Each structure stands twice: as C-alpha cells, then as structure tokens.
Coordinates of C-alpha atoms and ligand atoms in Angstrom, one line a residue:
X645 CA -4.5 39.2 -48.9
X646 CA -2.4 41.7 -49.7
X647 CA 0.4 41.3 -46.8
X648 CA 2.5 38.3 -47.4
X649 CA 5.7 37.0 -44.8
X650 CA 4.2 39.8 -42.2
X651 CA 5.2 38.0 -39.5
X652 CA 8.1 36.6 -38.8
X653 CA 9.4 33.1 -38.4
X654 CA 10.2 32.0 -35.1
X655 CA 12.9 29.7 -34.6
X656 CA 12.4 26.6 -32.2
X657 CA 12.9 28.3 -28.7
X658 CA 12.0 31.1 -29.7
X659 CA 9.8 33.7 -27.4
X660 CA 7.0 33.6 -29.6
X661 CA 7.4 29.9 -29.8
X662 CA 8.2 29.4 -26.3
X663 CA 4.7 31.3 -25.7
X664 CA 2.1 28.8 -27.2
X665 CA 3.9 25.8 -25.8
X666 CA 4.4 27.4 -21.7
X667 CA 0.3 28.0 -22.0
X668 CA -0.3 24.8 -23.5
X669 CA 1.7 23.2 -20.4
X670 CA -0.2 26.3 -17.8
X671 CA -3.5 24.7 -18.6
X672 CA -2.2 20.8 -18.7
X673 CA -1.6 21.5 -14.5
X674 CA -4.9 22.1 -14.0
X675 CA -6.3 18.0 -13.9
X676 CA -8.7 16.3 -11.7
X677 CA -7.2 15.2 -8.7
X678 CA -6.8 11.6 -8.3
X679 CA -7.5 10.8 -12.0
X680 CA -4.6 9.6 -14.0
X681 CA -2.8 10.8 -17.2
X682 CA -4.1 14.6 -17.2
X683 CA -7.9 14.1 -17.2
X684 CA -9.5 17.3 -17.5
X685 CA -13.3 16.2 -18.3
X686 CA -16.4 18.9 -19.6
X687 CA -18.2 19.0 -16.2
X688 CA -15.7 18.8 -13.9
X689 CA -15.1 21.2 -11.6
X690 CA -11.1 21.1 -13.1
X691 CA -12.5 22.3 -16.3
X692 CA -14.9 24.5 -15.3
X693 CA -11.6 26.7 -13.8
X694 CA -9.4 25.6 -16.3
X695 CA -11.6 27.9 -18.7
X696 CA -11.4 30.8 -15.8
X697 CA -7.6 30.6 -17.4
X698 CA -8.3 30.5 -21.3
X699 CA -10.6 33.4 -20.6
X700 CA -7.3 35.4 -19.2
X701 CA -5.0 34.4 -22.2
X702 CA -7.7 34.9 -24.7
X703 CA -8.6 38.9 -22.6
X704 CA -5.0 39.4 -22.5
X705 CA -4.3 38.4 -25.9
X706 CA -6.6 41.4 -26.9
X707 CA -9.7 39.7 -27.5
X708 CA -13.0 40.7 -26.2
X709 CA -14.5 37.5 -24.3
X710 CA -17.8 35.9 -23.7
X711 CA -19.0 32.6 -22.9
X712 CA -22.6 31.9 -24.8
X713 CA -25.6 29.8 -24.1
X714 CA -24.0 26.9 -25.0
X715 CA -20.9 27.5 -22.9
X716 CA -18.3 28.0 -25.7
X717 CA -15.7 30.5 -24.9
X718 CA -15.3 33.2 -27.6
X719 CA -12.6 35.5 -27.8
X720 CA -13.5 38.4 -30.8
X721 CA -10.6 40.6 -32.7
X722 CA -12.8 42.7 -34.5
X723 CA -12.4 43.3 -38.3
X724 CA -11.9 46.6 -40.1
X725 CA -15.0 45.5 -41.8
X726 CA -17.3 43.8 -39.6
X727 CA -19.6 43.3 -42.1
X728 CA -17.5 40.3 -44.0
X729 CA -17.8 37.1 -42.2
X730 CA -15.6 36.2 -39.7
X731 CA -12.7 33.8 -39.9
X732 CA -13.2 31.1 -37.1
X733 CA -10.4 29.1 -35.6
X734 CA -11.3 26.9 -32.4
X735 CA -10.6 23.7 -31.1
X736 CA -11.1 22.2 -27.4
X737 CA -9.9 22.1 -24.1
X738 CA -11.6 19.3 -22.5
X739 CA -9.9 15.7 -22.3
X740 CA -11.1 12.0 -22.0
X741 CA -10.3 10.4 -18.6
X742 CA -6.9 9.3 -18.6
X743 CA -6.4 11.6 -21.5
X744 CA -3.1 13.8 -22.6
X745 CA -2.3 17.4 -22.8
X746 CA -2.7 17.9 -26.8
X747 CA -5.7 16.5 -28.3
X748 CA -7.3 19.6 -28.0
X749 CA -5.5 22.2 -26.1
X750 CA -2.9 22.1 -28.8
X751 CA -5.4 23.9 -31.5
X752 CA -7.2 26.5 -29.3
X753 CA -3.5 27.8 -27.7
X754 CA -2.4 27.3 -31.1
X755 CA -5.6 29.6 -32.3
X756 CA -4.8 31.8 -29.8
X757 CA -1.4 32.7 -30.6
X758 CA -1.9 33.5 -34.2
X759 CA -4.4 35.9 -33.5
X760 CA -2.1 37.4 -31.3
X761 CA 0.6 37.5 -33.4
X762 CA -1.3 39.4 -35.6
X763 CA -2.2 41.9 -32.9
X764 CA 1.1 42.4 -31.7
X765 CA 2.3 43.4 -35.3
X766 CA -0.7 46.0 -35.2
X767 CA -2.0 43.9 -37.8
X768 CA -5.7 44.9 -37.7
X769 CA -7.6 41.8 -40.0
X770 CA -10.2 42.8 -42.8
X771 CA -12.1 40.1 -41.3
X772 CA -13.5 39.5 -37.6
X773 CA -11.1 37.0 -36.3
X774 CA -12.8 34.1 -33.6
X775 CA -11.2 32.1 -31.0
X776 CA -13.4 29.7 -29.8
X777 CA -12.7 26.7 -27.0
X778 CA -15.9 24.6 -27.7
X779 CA -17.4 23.1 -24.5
X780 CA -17.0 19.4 -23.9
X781 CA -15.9 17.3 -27.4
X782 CA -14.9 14.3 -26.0
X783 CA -18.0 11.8 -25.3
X784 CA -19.3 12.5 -22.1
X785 CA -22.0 11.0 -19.3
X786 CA -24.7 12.0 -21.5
X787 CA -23.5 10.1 -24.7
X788 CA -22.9 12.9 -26.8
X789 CA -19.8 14.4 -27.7
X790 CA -18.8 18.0 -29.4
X791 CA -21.9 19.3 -26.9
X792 CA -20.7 23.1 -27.5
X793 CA -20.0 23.1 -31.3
X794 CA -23.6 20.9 -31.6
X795 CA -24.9 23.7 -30.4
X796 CA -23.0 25.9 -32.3
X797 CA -24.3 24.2 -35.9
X798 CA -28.0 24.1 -34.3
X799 CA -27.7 20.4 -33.7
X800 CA -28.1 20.2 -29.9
X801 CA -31.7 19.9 -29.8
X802 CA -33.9 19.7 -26.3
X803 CA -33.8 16.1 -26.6
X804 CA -30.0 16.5 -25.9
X805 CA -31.3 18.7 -23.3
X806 CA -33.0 16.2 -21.5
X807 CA -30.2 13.3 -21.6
X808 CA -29.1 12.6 -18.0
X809 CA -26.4 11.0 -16.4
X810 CA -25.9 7.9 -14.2
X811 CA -26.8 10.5 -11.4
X812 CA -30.1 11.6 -13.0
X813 CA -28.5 15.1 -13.9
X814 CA -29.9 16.3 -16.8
X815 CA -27.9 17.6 -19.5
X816 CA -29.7 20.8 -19.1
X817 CA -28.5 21.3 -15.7
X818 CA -24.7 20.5 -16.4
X819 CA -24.2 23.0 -18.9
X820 CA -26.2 25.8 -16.5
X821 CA -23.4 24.6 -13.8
X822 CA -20.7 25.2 -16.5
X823 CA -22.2 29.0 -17.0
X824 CA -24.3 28.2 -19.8
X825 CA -27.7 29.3 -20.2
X826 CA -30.2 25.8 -22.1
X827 CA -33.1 27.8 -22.0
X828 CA -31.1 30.0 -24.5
X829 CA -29.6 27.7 -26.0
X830 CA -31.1 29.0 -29.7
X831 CA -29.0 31.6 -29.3
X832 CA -26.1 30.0 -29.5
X833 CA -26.3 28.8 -33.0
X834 CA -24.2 30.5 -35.5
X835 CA -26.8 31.9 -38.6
X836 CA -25.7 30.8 -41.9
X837 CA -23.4 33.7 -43.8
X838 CA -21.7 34.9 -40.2
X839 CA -18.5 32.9 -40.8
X840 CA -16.5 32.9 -44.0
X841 CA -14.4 29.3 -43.1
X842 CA -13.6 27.5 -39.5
X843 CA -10.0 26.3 -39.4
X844 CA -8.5 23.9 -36.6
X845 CA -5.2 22.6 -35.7
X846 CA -5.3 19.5 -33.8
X847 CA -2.7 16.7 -32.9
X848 CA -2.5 13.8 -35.6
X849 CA -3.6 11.0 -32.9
X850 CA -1.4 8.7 -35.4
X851 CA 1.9 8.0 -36.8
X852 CA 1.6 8.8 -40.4
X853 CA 3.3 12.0 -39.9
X854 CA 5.5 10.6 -37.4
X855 CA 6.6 7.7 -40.0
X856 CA 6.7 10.0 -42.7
X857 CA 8.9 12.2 -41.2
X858 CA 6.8 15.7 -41.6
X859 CA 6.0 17.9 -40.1
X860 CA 2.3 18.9 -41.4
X861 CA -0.6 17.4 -42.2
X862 CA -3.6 19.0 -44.3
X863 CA -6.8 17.1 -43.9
X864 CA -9.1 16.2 -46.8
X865 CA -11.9 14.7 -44.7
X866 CA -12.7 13.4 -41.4
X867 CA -14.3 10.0 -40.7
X868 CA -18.2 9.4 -40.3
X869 CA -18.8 8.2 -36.3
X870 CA -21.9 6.3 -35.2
X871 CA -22.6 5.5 -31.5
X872 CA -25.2 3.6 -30.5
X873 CA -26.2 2.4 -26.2
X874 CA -27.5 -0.8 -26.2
X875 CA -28.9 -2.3 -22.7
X876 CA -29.2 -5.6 -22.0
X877 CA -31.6 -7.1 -19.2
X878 CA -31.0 -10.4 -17.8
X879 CA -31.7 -11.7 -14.5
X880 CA -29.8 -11.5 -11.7
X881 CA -29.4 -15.0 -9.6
X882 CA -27.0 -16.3 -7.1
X883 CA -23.3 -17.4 -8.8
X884 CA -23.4 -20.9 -7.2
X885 CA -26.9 -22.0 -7.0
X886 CA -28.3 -20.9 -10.2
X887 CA -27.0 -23.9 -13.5
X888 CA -25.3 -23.0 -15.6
X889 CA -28.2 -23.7 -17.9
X890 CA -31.0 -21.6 -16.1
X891 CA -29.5 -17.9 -16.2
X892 CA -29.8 -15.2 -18.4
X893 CA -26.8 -13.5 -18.0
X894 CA -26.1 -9.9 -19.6
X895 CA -22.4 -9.6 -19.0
X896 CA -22.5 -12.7 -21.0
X897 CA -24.7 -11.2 -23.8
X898 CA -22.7 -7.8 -23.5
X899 CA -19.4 -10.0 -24.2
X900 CA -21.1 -11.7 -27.1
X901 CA -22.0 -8.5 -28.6
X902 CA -19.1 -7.1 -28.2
X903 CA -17.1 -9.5 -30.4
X904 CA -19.9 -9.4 -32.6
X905 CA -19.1 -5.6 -32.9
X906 CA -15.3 -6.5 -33.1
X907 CA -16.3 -8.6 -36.3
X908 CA -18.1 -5.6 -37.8
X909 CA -14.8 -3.1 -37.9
X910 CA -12.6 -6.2 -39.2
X911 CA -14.9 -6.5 -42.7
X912 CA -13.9 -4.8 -45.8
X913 CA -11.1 -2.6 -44.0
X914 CA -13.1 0.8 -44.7
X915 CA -13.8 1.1 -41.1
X916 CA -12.8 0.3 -37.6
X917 CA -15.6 -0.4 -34.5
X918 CA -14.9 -0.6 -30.8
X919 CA -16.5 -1.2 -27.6
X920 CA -14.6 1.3 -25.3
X921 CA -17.4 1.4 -22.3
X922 CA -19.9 -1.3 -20.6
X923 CA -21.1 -1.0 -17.5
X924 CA -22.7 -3.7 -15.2
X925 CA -25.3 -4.3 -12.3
X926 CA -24.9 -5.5 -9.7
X927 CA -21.3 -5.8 -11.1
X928 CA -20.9 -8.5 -8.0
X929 CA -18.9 -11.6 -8.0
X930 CA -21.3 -13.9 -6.9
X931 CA -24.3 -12.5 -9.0
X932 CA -25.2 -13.4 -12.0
X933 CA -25.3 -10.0 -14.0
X934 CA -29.1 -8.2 -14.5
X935 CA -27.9 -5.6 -16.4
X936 CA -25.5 -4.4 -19.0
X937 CA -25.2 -0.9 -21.0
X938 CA -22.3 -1.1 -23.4
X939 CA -21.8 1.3 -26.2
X940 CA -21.0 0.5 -29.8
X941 CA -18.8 3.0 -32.0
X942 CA -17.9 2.5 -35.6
X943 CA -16.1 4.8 -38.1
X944 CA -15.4 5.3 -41.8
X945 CA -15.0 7.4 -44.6
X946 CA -17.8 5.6 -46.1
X947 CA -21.6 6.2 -45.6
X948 CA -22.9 3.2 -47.2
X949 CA -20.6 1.4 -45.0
X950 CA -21.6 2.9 -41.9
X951 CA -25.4 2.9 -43.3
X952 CA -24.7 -1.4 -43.3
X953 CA -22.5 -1.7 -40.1
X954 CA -25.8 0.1 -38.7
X955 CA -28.0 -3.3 -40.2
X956 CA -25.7 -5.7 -39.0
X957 CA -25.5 -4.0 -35.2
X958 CA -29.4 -4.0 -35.0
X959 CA -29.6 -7.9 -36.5
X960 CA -26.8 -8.6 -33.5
X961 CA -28.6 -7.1 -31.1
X962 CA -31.9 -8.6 -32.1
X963 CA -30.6 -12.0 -32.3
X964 CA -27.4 -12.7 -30.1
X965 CA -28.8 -12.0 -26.8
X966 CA -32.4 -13.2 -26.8
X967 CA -30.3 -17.0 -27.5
X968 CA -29.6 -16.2 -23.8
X969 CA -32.7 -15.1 -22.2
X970 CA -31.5 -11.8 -22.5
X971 CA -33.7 -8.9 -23.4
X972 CA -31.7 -5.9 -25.3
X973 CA -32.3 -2.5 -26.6
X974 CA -30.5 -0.1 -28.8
X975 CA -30.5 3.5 -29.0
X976 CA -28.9 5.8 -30.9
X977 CA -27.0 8.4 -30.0
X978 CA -25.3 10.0 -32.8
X979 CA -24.8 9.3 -36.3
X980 CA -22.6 11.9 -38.3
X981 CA -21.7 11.0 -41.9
X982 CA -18.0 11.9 -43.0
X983 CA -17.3 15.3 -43.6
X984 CA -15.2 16.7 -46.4
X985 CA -12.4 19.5 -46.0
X986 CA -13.5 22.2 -48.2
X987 CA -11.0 21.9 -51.7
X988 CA -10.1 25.9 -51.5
X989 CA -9.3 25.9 -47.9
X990 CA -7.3 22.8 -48.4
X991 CA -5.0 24.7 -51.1
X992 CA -4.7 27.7 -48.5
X993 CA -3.2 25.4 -45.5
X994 CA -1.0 23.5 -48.2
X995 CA 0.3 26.7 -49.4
X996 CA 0.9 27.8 -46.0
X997 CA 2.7 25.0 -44.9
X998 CA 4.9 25.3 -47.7
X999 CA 5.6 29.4 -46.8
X1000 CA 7.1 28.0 -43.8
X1001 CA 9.4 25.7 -44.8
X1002 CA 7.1 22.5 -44.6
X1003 CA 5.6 19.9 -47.3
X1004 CA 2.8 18.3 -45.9
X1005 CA 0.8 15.3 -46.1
X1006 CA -2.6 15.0 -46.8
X1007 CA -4.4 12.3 -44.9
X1008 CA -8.2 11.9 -43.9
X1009 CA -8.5 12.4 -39.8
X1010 CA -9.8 8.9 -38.2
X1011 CA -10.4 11.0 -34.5
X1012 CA -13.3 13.0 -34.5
X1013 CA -13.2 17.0 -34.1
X1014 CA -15.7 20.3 -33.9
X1015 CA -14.8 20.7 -37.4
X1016 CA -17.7 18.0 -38.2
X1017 CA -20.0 20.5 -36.7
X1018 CA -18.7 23.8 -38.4
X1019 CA -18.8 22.2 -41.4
X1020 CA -22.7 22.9 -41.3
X1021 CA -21.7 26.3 -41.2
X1022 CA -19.1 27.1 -43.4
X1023 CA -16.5 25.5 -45.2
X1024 CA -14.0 23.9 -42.7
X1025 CA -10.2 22.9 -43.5
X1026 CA -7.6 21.2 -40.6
X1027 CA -3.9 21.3 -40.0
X1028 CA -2.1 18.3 -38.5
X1029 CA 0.7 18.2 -36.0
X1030 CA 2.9 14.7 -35.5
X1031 CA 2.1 12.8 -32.2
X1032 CA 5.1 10.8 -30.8
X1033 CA 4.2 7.3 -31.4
X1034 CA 1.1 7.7 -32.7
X1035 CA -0.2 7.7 -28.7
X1036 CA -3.5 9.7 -28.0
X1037 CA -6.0 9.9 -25.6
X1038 CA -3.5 8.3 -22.9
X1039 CA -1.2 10.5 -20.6
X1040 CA 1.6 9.7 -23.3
X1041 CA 0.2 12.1 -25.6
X1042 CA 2.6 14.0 -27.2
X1043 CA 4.3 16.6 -29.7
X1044 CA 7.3 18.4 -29.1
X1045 CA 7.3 22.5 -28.7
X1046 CA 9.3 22.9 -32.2
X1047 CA 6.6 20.8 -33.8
X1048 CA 3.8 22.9 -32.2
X1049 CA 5.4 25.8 -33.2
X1050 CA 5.5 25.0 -36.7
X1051 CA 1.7 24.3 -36.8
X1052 CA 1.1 27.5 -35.3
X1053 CA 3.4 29.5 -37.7
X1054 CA 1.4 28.1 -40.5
X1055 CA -1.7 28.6 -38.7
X1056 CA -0.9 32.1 -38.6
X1057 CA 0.3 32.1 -42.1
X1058 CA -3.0 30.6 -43.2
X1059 CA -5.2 33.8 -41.4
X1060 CA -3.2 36.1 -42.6
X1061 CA -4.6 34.4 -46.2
X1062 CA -7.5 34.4 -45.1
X1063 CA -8.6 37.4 -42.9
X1064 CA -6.2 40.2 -43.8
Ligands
LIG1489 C1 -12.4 12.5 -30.4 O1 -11.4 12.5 -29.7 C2 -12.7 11.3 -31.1 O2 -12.2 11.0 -32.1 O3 -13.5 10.5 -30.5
LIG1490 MN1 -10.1 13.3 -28.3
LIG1491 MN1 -9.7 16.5 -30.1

C-alpha cells in the first residue's frame, strides 16, 4: 500500500497502451468461420484455440499457467507472501453468436496487462496476483451461463453436469473436450479465505457513460437474472387440411407466451424480460407446429420483483397455452438474486479512477458477469469502460483503444492498492 503513482501513465498511443489494445484485436481474428459479427462461442473449436493464445500472453506475461477442472485459465504472479489471499482479476473470452470483440476480452487483456505492468517494473506484489479467463459466460447449449466461474463458487453441481445439448452431448463431455476434467470438478472450487477480493473490468454494454461523457464507471451492483425453458407440445397436422379450429398449435402458444413475457418486463419499470430464443418442430411451412422450446429471461435489481415475475411466468404458462390444446412445461434454469459491489472495494476503484485523471460514474450493471459468481467468494467490485452507442453483443461492439487504456491504467492503479 505503500507505493503510490509506481507506474506510469501512458498516453493514448502509447506502447504500453498500444499493447492491451493489439492483443485485444490478436484474439478478436480468431472467430468461427461462417458465423457473423466475431462469434467466438465456449465449445467451439475457435475458442478452444483462441485460449491456446491467452495461455501464451498470460506465460509470457510472467505468469505461471494452468487450466483446472473446470476449464478456467489461470495465470499465477506469486506474492511475496503467499500466505495472504490472493487478489483475483478475471473476466471472459468467449462471445454470443453474432457477438463483438469487448464484452469480455476487454477485462481479461485488460487483467492481463496490469499484472504485467507490475512485473515489468520488478514490482513483486505482497499478495498472489490471479488472471483468470473463465470458461464459457455467455448462455450456451446447455442453458447455463458463467459455466467456469459456477464452478469456481461451487455452484456447478452434477446436475449441470448432466445437461445436454440439442445433440445429446452432455455437459460433462463438452467441458472434457475443452481440457477440463467433470469428474474433478470439486476441485475447481475456490475454498473460502483463498482470495482477498475479485475485480473485473468489462465494457458498459450501455450509453450512460457514453451520454455522460466519462470515461469510468464503478459498479455498485449487478442485476438479479432468471431463466427459465418452457416447452410447449401441440400437435402437428397438415397446414391446409387441418381448421383452423381443430389444432393445437405451439408456435401459436410460444407467440402468446412470449408477449405475455413482454408484459411482465413493461410493469413497474424495475425490470426488463425478453424472449431472445425459441426453437420449433418440425419448423415446416405446411405443418402445424408440435413443438416449441422458448426461453424466458427477466432481470432486476429487485428480488421481490423477480420472486413475483417468477408467479406470474408460472400462472402464464399454466393458463395461456392449455386455451389452445397446448400442453407446456417450465424448467428452471437459473435463478441468481442481484449481487452487491462490496462498499470498500467500490471506494478503491473510485479513488483510482480519480489517480488517473478520471471522475467516474457509478451505475448498477444490467448485463450479467462472473463477478455474480465470485461474489460467493469474496467481496467483488467492477470498472466500466464506455461502449460506442451503447451497442453490445452485435459485431458493432465497441470502445476505442484510449478508452481501454484508461480502464486499464486504473485497473492497475487499483492492484497496486490492493496487492502491493
Ligand atoms: C451476459 O452477457 C449477459 O448479461 O447475459
Ligand atoms: Mn455478454
Ligand atoms: Mn461479458
């Protein structure tokens, strides 16, 4: 704590500033052909190399690296006193199809650079300093997102395990194929007391910043998300013979629930609730559809208004399609309550914003982030960079190298609060 203004401040353009932005863009090539935007999704075979690359910055950034059970890179700068608890900094490197090059990437080269900024000034931290690129935190095949940080927190349980996808793969066998290890999977799980705080920088994914014109955002909470499938079973019945009044059609009931789900995220403002994936058999133009899978997701900063969004969904899907001969179920996938930026971490970020030249905002985060998962850990705290337009998780994604650099130099600022 004792070493303040250590390093120095890069202008924009600068090498050191140059450097987070050029690896940034070095892993952004590496996309699944014939996807658009830069898709890089957890399973792929894209990602599963692009990590082949995070595992060389991270090694020759100085850091000792492993993969554990759960599939989470780790790259270690040991501590002059190893038995503190380590400062963690991580973020992830997988996208959403269609996705950008930030949401993400942004905080684990961001991560990466201030650790080695510190190691390049021969700075050797009191505290054990962690990288970590956490496998797959965008929703994937299996329904569940933040796979690696669940894991991480002791959440991903063998019922995760045994999710599978639409090809029957179970969840088990994807992480194996990513070099993870399920039947360790115990072993991934961080024990209480081994990490003093978890700290991620991550794109806004809005335009407060943007509209505000700063530079930094320091976030006091992050929004509660519940997902739940729900599967509708009709009957499947040939477009031009069948009345209109004898089908039971599920695309029908899916639609129906849908706008019912629409209605849920318009009431009160305190939340927001979307439909974002449905999928249909036969998915034919001349059939009537049997079958429908859609999944509902709702947000908010409010548990007893996610704990009632959660009522009203089940009374929708109990009563809106059995009106049309439609038989539905609904399964949970994941409920996480809000999560709150711990207060003293919060004053650390603010303070190092301001060191370097910024005065932040402080806004609760709407997207979702490993950070929900740390915080079962240890106290977790975020840093916001602007994104142009507000536009995430679309190829437009975006936040120009001076802007990135900024985060990162307070970043830094903030371990070398923390960890020195
Ligand atoms: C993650 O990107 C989320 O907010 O869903
Ligand atoms: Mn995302
Ligand atoms: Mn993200």
């Amino acid at each position: 704590m004792a070493v303040r203004n250590w390093y120095p401040l890069p202008v924009a353009g600068s090498e050191a500033g140059g450097r987070v932005f050029a690896d940034l863009m070095r892993l952004a090539e590496m996309v699944e052909p014939g996807q658009p935007g830069w898709t890089r999704r957890v399973f792929s075979p894209e990602y599963l190399k692009s990590r082949e690359l995070v595992w060389e910055l991270m090694g020759s950034a100085g850091l000792e690296v492993r993969r554990d059970p759960a599939g989470n890179l780790i790259g270690t700068l040991q501590g002059a006193s190893p038995d503190q608890p380590a400062l963690i900094l991580g973020s992830h490197t997988d996208t959403v199809a269609g996705g950008g090059r930030f949401d993400g990437p942004c905080g684990v080269m961001a991560a990466l650079e201030a650790v080695r900024r510190i190691g390049e000034r021969g700075g050797r931290p009191q505290r054990t300093l962690l990288v970590v690129d956490f496998l797959g935190e965008e929703p994937n095949d299996f329904g569940i997102s933040c796979v690696g940080s669940r894991a991480a927190a002791g959440h991903l349980s063998s019922g995760h395990l045994r999710l599978r996808d639409g090809s029957g793969r179970t969840l088990a066998e994807a992480l194996a194929q990513m070099g993870g290890d399920p039947d360790r999977i115990a072993e991934a799980r961080w024990p209480q007391g081994t990490a003093s705080a978890y700290l991620e920088l991550h794109v806004e994914q809005g335009t407060r910043l943007e509209e505000a014109g700063r530079g930094l955002a320091v976030v006091t909470a992050i929004a509660g998300i519940h997902r739940a499938e729900i599967r509708l079973e009709g009957r499947a019945d040939h477009s031009g013979t069948t009345p209109m009044d004898r089908r039971s059609d599920a695309l029908l009931a899916a639609a129906e629930v849908s706008l019912g789900v629409e209605r849920l995220g318009r009431r009160g403002g305190l939340g927001v609730a979307t439909v974002g994936r449905l999928e249909l058999e036969p998915n034919s133009p001349n059939v009537v559809a049997e079958r429908a899978t859609l999944i509902a997701e709702y947000r908010s900063g409010d548990p007893s208004w996610l704990a009632a969004t959660d009522a009203l969904l089940q009374e929708e899907v109990t009563q809106v399609p059995a009106r049309r001969g439609v038989r539905a179920q609904l399964a949970w996938l994941s409920r996480e309550g809000p999560t709150l930026c711990s207060e003293e971490l919060r004053s650390v970020l603010l303070a190092s914003a301001r060191e370097v030249g910024e005065e932040p905002l402080e806004l609760a985060s709407w997207a979702g982030h490993d950070a929900v998962q740390m915080a079962a850990i240890c106290p977790v705290a975020m840093l916001f960079v602007p994104s142009r337009g507000g536009r995430s998780h679309c190829p437009e994604e975006w936040t120009d190298p001076e802007q990135v650099e900024v985060g990162t130099m307070a970043l830094t600022a903030a371990v070398a609060r923390l960890a020195l």
